[in-house]
mmCIF file of C-alpha atoms in Angstrom:
data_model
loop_
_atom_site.group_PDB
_atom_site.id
_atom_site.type_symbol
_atom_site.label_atom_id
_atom_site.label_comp_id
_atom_site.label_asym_id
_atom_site.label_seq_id
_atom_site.Cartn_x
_atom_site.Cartn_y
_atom_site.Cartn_z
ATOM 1 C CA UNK A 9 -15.159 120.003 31.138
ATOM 2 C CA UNK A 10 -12.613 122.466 33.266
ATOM 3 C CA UNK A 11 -15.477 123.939 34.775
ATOM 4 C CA UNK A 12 -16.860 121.198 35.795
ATOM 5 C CA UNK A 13 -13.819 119.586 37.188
ATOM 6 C CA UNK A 14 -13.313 122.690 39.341
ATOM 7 C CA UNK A 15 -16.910 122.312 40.666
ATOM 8 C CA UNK A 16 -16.648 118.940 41.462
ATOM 9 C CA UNK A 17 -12.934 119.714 43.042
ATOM 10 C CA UNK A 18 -14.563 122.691 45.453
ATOM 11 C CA UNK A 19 -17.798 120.469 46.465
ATOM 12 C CA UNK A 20 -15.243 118.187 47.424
ATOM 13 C CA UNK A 21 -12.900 120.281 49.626
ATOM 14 C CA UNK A 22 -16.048 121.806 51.025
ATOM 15 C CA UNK A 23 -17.208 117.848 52.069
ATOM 16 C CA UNK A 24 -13.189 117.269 53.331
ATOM 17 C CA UNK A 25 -13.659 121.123 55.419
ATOM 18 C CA UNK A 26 -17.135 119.880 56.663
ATOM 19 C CA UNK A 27 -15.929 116.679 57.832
ATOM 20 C CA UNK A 28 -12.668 117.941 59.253
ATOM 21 C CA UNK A 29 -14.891 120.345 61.299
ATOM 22 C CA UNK A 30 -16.956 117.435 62.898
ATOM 23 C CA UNK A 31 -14.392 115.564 63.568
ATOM 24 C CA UNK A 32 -12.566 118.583 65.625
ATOM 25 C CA UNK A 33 -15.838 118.995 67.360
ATOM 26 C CA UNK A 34 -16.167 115.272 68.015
ATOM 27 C CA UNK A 35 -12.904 116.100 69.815
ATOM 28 C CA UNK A 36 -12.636 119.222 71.951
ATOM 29 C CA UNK A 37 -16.652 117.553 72.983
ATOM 30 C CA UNK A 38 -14.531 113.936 74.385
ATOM 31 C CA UNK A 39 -11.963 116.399 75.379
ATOM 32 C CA UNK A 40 -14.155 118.408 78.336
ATOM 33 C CA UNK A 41 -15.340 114.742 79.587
ATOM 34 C CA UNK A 42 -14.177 114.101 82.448
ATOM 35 C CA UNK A 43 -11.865 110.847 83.525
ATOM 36 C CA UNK A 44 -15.201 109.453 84.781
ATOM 37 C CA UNK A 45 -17.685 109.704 82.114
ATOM 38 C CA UNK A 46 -14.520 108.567 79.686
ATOM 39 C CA UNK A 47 -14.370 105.202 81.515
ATOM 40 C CA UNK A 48 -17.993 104.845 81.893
ATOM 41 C CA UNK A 49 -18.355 104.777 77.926
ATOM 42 C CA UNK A 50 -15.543 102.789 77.649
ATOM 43 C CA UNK A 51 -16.746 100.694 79.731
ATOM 44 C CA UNK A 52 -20.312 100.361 77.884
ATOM 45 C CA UNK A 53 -18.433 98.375 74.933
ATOM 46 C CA UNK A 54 -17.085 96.156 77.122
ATOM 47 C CA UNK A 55 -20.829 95.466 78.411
ATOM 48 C CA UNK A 56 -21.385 94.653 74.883
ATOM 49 C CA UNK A 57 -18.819 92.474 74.195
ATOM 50 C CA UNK A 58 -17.152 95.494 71.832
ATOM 51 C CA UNK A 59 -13.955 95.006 73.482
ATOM 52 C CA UNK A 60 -11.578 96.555 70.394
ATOM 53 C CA UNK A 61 -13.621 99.734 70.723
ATOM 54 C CA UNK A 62 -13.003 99.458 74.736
ATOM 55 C CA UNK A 63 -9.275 99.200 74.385
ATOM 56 C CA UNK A 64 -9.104 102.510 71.401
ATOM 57 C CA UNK A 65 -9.673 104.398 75.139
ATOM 58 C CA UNK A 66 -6.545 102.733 76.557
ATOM 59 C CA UNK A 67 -3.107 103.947 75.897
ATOM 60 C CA UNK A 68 -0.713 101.518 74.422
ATOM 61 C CA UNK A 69 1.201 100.334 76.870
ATOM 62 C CA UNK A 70 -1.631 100.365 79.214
ATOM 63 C CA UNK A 71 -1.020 98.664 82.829
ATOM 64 C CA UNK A 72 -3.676 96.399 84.234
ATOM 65 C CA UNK A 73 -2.185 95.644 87.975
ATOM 66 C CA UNK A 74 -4.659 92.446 89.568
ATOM 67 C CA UNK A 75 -3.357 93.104 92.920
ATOM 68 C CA UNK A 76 -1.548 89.194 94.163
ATOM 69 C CA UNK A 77 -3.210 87.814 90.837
ATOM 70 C CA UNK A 78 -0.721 89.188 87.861
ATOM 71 C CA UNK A 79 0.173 92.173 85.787
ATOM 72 C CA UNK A 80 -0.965 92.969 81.988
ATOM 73 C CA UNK A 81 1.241 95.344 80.128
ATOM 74 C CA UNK A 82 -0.343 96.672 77.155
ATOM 75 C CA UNK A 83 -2.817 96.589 74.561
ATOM 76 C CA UNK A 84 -1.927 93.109 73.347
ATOM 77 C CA UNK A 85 -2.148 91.677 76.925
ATOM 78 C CA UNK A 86 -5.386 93.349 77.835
ATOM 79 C CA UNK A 87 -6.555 91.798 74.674
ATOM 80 C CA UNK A 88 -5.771 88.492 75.479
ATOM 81 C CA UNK A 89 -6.926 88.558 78.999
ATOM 82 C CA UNK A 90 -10.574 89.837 77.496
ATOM 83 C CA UNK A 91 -10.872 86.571 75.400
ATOM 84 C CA UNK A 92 -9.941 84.408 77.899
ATOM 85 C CA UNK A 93 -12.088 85.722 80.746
ATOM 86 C CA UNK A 94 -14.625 87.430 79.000
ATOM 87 C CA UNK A 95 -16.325 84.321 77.353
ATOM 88 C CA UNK A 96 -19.632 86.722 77.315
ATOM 89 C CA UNK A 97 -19.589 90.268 78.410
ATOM 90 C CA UNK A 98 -19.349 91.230 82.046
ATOM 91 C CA UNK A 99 -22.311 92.272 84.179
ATOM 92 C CA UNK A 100 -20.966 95.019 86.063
ATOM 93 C CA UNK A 101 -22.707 96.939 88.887
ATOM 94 C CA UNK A 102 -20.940 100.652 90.245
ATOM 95 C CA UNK A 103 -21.806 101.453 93.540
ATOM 96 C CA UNK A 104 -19.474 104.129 93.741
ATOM 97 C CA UNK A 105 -17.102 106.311 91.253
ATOM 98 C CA UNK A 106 -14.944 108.744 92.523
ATOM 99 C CA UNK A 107 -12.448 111.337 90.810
ATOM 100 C CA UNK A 108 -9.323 113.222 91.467
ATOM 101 C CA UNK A 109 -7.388 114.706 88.758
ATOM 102 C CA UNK A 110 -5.847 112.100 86.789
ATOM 103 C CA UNK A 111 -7.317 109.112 88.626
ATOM 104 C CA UNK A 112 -11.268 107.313 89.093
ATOM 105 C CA UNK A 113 -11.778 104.664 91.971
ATOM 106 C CA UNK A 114 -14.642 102.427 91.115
ATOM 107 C CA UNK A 115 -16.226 100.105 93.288
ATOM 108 C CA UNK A 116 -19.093 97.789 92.738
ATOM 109 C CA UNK A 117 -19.603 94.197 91.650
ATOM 110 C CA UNK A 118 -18.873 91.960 88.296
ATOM 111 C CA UNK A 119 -20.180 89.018 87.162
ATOM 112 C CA UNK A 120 -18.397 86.452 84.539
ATOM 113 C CA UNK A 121 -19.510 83.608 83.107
ATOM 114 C CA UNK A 122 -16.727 80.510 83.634
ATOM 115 C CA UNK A 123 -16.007 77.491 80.976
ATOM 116 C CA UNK A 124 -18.574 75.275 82.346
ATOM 117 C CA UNK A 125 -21.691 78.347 81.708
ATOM 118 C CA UNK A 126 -21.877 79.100 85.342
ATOM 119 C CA UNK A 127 -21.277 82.632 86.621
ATOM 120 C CA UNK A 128 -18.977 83.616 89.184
ATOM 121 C CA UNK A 129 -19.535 86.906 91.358
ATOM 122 C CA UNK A 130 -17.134 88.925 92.549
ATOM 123 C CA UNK A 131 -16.792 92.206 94.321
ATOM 124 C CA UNK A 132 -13.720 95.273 92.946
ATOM 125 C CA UNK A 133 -12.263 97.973 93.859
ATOM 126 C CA UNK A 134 -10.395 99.470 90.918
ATOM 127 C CA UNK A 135 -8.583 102.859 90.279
ATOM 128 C CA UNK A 136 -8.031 103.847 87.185
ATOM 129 C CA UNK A 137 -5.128 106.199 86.051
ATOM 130 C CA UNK A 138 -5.380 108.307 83.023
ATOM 131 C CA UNK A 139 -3.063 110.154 80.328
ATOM 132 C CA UNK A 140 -4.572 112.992 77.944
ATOM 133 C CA UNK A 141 -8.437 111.423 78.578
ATOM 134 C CA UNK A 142 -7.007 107.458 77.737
ATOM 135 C CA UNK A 143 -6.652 104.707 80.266
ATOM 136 C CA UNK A 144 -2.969 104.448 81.404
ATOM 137 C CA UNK A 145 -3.082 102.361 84.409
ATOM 138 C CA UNK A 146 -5.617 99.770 86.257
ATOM 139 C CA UNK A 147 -5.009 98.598 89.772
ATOM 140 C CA UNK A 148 -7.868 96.171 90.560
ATOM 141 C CA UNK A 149 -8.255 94.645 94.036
ATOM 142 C CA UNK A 150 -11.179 91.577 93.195
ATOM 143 C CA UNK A 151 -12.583 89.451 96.048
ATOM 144 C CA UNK A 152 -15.449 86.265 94.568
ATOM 145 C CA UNK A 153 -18.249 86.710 96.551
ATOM 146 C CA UNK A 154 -18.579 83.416 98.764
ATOM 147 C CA UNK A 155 -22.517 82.075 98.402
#
């Protein structure tokens, strides 16, 4: 019985080692992404409606800054602002991404479905601020696209 208890107790530090490992390498892999390619996968949830695995890229007290529109401080806000305007996921086209150091300016277009099922267009220019590969800080400047 004690031998078999000490097998079973090595297979399963072995499994805990294993797993550790992968998860380290999971790591120092998302930690050589750059800012860019971080936001673009973040960004993919959102495109799916995934929006709790969109904000695990965002700090906590994350800063959304809608330029002459409002301000979101953290996670909670962010949150909230996603189920109100997000009533299906965004379409989002990038034209243009652009990096230096800490920051990633992002323009292109979005599309989001309103209350009434219609979809409202809407051109951005956002840059994005990060801390230790997380989003920090948003300022968005959004104009609607007049038909």
């Amino acid at each position: 019985m004690k031998k078999l208890l000490f097998v079973i107790s090595v297979l399963l530090i072995v499994n805990l080692e294993a797993q550790a490992n992968k998860n380290y390498n999971n790591l120092k892999q998302q930690k050589n992404m750059n800012n860019t390619t971080i936001l673009h996968t973040a960004n993919e949830y959102v495109s799916k409606g995934d929006y709790e695995s969109f904000l695990a890229y965002c700090t906590s007290d994350t800063k959304w800054v809608f330029v002459g529109e409002r301000i979101l401080t953290g996670k909670e806000e962010v949150r909230a602002y996603m189920k109100e305007f997000y009533i299906e996921p965004p379409v989002f086209d990038v034209e243009l991404a652009i990096e230096d150091g800490d920051f990633v300016t992002v323009t292109g277009s979005i599309s989001l479905k309103n209350k009434t099922g219609k979809y409202e267009h809407f051109n951005y220019c956002d840059i994005w601020r990060f801390e230790d590969g997380k989003i920090a800080e948003l300022k968005a400047f959004v104009i609607e696209k007049k038909p």
